[in-house]
PDB file of C-alpha atoms in Angstrom:
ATOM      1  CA  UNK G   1     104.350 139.550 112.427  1.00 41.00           C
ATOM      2  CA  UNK G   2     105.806 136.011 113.142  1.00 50.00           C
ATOM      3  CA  UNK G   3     109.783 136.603 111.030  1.00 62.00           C
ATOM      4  CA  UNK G   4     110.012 132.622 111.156  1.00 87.00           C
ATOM      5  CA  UNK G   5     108.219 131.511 108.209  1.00 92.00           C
ATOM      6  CA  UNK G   6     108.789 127.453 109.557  1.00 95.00           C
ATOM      7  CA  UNK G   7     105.239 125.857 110.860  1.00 96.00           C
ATOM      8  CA  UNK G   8     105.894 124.379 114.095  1.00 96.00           C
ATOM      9  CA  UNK G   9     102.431 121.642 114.477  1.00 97.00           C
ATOM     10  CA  UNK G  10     100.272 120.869 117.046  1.00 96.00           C
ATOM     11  CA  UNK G  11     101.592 117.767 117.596  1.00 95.00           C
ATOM     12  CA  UNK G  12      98.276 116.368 117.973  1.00 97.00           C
ATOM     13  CA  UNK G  13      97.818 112.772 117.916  1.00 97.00           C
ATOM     14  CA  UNK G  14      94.783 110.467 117.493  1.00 97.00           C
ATOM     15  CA  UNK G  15      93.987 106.797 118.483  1.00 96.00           C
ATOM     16  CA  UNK G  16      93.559 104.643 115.501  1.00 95.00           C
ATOM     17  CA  UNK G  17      92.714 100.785 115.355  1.00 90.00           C
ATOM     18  CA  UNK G  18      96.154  99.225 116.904  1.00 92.00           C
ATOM     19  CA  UNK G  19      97.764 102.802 116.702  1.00 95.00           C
ATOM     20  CA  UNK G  20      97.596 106.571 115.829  1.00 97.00           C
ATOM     21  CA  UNK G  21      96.581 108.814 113.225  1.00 97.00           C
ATOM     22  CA  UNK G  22      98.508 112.447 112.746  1.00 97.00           C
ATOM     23  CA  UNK G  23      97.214 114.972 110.456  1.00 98.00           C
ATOM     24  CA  UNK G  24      98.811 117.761 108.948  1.00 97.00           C
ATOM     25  CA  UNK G  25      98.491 120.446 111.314  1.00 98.00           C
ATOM     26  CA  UNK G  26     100.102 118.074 113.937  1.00 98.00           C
ATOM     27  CA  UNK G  27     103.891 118.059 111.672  1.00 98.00           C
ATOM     28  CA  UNK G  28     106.547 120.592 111.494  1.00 98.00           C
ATOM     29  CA  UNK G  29     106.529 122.152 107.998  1.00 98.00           C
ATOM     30  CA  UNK G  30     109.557 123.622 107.031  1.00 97.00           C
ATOM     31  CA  UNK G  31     108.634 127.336 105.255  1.00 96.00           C
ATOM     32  CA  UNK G  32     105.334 125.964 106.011  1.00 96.00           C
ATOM     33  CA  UNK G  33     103.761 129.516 107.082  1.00 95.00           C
ATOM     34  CA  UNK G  34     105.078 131.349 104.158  1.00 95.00           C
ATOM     35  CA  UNK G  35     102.008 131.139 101.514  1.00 95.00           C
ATOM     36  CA  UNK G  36     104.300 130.857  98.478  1.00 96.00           C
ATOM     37  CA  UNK G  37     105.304 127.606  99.486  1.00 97.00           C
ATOM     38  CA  UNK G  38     102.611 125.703 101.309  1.00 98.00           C
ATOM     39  CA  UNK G  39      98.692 125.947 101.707  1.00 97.00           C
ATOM     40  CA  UNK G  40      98.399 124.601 105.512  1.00 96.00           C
ATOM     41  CA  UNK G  41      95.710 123.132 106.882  1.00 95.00           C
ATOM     42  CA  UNK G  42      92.546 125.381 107.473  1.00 94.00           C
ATOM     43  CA  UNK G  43      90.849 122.919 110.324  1.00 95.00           C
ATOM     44  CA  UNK G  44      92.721 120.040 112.347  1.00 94.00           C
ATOM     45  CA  UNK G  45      92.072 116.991 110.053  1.00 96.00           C
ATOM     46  CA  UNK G  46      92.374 118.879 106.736  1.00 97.00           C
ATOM     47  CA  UNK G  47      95.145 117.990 104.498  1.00 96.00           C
ATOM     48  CA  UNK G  48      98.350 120.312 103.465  1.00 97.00           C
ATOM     49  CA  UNK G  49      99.150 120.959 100.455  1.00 96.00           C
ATOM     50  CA  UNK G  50     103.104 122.211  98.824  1.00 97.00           C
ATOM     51  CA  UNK G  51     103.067 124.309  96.446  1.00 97.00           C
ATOM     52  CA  UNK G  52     106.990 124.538  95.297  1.00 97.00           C
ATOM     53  CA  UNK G  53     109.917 124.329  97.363  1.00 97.00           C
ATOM     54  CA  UNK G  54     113.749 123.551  96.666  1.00 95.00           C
ATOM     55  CA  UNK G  55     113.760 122.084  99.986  1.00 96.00           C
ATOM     56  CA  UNK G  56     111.123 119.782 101.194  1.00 96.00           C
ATOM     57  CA  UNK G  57     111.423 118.695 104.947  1.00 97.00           C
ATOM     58  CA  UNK G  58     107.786 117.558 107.128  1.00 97.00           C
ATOM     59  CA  UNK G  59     108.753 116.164 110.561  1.00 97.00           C
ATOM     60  CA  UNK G  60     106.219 115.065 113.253  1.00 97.00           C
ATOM     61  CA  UNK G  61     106.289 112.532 116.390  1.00 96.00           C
ATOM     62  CA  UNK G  62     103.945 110.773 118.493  1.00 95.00           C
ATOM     63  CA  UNK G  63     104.965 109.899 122.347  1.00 92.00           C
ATOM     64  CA  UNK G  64     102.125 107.584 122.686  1.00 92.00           C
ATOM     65  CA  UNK G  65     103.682 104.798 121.590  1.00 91.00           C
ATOM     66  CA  UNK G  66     104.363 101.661 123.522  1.00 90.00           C
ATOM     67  CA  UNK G  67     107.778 100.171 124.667  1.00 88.00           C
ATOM     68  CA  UNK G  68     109.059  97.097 122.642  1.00 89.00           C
ATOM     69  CA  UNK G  69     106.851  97.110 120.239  1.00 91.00           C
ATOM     70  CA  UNK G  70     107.520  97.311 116.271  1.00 92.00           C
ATOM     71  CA  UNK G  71     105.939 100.163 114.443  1.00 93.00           C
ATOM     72  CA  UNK G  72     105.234 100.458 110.850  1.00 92.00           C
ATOM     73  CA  UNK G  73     104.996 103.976 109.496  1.00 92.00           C
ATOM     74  CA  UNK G  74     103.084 104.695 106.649  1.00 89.00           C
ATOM     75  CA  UNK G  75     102.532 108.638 105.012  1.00 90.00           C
ATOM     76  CA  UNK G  76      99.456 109.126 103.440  1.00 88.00           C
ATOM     77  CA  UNK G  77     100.033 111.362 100.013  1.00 88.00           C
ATOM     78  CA  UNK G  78      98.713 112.531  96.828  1.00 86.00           C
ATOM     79  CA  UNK G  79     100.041 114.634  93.625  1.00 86.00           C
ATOM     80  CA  UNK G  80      97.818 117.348  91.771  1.00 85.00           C
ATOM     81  CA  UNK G  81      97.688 117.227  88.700  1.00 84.00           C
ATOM     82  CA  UNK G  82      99.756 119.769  88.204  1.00 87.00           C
ATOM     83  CA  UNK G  83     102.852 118.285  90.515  1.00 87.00           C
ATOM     84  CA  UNK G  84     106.511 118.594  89.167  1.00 90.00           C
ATOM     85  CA  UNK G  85     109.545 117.611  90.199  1.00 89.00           C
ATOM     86  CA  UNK G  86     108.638 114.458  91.855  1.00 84.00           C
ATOM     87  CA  UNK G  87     109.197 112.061  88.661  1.00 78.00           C
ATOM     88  CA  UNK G  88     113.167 112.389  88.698  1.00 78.00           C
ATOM     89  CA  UNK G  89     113.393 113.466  92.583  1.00 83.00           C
ATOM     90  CA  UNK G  90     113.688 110.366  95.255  1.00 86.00           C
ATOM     91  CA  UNK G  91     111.565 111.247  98.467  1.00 88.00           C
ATOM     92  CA  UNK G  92     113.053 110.411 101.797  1.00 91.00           C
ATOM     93  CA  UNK G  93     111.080 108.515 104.580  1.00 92.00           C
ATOM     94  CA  UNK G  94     112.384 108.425 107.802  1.00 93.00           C
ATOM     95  CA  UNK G  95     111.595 106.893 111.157  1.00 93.00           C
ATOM     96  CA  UNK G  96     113.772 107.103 114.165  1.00 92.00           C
ATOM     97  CA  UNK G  97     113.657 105.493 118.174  1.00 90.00           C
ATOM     98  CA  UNK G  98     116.256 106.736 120.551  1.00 83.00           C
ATOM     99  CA  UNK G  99     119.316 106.210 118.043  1.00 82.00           C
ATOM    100  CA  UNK G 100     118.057 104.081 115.814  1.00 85.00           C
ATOM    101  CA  UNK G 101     116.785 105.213 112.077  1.00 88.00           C
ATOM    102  CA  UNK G 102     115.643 103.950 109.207  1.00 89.00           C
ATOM    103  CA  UNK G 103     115.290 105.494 106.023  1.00 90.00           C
ATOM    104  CA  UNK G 104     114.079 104.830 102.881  1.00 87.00           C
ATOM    105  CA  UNK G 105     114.025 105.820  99.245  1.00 85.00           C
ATOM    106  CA  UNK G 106     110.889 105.997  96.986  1.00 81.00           C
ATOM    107  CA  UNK G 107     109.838 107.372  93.834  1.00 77.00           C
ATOM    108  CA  UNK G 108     106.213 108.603  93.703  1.00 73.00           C
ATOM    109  CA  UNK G 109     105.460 107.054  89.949  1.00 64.00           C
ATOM    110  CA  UNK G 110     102.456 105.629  88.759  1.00 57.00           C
ATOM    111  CA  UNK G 111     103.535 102.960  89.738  1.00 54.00           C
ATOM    112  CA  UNK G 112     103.134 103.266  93.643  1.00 60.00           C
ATOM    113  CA  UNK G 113      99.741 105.023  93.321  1.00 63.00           C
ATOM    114  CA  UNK G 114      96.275 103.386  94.923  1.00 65.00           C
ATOM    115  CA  UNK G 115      94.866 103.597  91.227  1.00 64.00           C
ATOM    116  CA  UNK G 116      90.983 104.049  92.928  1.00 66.00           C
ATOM    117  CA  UNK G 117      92.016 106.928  95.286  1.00 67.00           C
ATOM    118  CA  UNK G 118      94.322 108.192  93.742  1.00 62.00           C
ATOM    119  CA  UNK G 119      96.635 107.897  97.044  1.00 64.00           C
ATOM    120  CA  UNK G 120      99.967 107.016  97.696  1.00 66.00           C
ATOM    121  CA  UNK G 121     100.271 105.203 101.281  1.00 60.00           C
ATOM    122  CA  UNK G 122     104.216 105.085 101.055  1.00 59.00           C
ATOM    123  CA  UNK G 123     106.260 103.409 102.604  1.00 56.00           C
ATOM    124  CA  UNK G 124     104.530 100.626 103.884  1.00 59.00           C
ATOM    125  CA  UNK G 125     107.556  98.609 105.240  1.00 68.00           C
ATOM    126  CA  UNK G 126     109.277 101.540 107.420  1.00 82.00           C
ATOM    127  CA  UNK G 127     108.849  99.724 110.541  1.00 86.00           C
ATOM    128  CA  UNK G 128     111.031 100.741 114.223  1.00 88.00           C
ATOM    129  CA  UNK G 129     111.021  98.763 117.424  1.00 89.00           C
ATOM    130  CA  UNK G 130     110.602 100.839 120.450  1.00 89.00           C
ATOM    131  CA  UNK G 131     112.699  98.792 122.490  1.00 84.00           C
ATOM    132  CA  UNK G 132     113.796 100.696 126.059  1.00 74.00           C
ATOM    133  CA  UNK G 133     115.511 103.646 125.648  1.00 66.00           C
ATOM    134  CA  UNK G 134     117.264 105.639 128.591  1.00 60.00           C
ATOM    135  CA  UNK G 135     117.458 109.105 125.764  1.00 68.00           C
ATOM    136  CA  UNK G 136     114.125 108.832 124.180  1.00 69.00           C
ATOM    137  CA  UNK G 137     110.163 108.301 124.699  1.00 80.00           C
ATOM    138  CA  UNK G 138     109.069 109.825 121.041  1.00 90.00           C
ATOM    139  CA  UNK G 139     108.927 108.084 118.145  1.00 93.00           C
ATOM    140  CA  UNK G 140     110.168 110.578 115.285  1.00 94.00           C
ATOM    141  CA  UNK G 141     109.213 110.265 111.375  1.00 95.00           C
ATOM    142  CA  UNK G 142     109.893 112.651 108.758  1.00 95.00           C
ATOM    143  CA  UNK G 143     109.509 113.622 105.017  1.00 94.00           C
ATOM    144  CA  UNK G 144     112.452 115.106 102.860  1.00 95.00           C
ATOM    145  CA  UNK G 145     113.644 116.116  99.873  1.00 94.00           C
ATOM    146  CA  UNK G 146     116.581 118.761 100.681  1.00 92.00           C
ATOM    147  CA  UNK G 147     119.464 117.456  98.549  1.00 91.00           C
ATOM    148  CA  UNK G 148     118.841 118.376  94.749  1.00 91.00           C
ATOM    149  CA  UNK G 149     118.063 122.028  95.226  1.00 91.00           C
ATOM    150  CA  UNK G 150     115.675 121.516  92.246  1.00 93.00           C
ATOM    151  CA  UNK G 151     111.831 122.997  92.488  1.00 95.00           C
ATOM    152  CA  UNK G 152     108.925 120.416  93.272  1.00 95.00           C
ATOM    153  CA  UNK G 153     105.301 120.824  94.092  1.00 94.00           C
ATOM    154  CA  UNK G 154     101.848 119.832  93.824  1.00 92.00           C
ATOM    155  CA  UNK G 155     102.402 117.142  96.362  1.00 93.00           C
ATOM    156  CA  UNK G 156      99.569 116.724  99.062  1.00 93.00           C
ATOM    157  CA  UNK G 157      99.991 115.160 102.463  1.00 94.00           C
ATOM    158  CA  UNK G 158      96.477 114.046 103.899  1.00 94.00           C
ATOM    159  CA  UNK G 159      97.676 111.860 107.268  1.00 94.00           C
ATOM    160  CA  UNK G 160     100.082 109.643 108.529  1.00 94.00           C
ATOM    161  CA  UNK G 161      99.960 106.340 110.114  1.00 93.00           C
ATOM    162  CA  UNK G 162     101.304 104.827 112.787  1.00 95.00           C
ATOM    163  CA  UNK G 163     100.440 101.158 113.406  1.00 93.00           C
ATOM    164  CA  UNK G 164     101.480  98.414 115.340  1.00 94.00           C
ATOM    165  CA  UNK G 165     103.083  95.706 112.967  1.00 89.00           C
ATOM    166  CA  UNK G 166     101.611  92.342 113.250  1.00 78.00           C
TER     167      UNK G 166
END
């Protein structure tokens, strides 16, 4: 048996209209393989789902991307519901091109939820140009909570987007 209980993805990417689409199994998980914590994705394009952590970290990149270009990154998400922990808890978005990053801070209320799907496509303004870089030819994103040491789950991540910014 496999002692590290962190997923390590597929890094899988696939074309999307003016960029890429990454699914689940694609992203790092941190104690993604222990059952406890996460349900992973069954089949390539199937969603994961957490089901409590203290600390919350999902990383993934895509090296498909093209050179000075700006890139908005957008995760696709959903709460059970069931979730906790997520009402007094800031997420963490974060892109990142050679040594540039970019972070950002969002609650998932009821206020940043697609009302009809029941989504949350968050955050929506995370953009990164991918100017030349001599150190770096991925662009890197990632998902965190890892600071509070308090419990959250029910939180479901179906995709994430990469798009070229008009």
């Amino acid at each position: 048996m496999d002692s590290n209980s962190h997923y390590e993805g597929t890094h899988k990417v696939y074309p999307a209209d003016h960029g890429f689409t990454i699914y689940p199994a694609a992203l790092n998980i941190i104690w993604g393989k222990d059952g406890r914590y996460w349900k992973l994705p069954k089949e390539e394009l199937d969603q994961a789902e957490l089901v409590q952590v203290s600390w919350l970290e999902v990383t993934g990149w895509c090296d498909k991307v093209k050179l000075n270009t700006t890139y908005e990154v957008e995760f696709e998400l959903k709460l059970t519901p069931d979730a906790f922990g997520f009402n007094e808890l800031p997420l963490y978005f974060m892109v990142k091109w050679g040594s540039k990053n970019k972070w950002k801070k969002i609650y998932l209320t009821k206020e940043a939820i697609d009302e009809s799907t029941g989504t949350y496509c968050v955050p929506n303004n995370l953009t990164i140009d991918t100017a030349v870089s001599e150190s770096e030819s991925k662009l890197c994103f990632g998902l965190y909570e890892v600071w509070s040491g308090k419990w959250k789950g029910g939180l479901i991540i179906k995709k994430v987007h990469i798009r070229e910014k008009k």
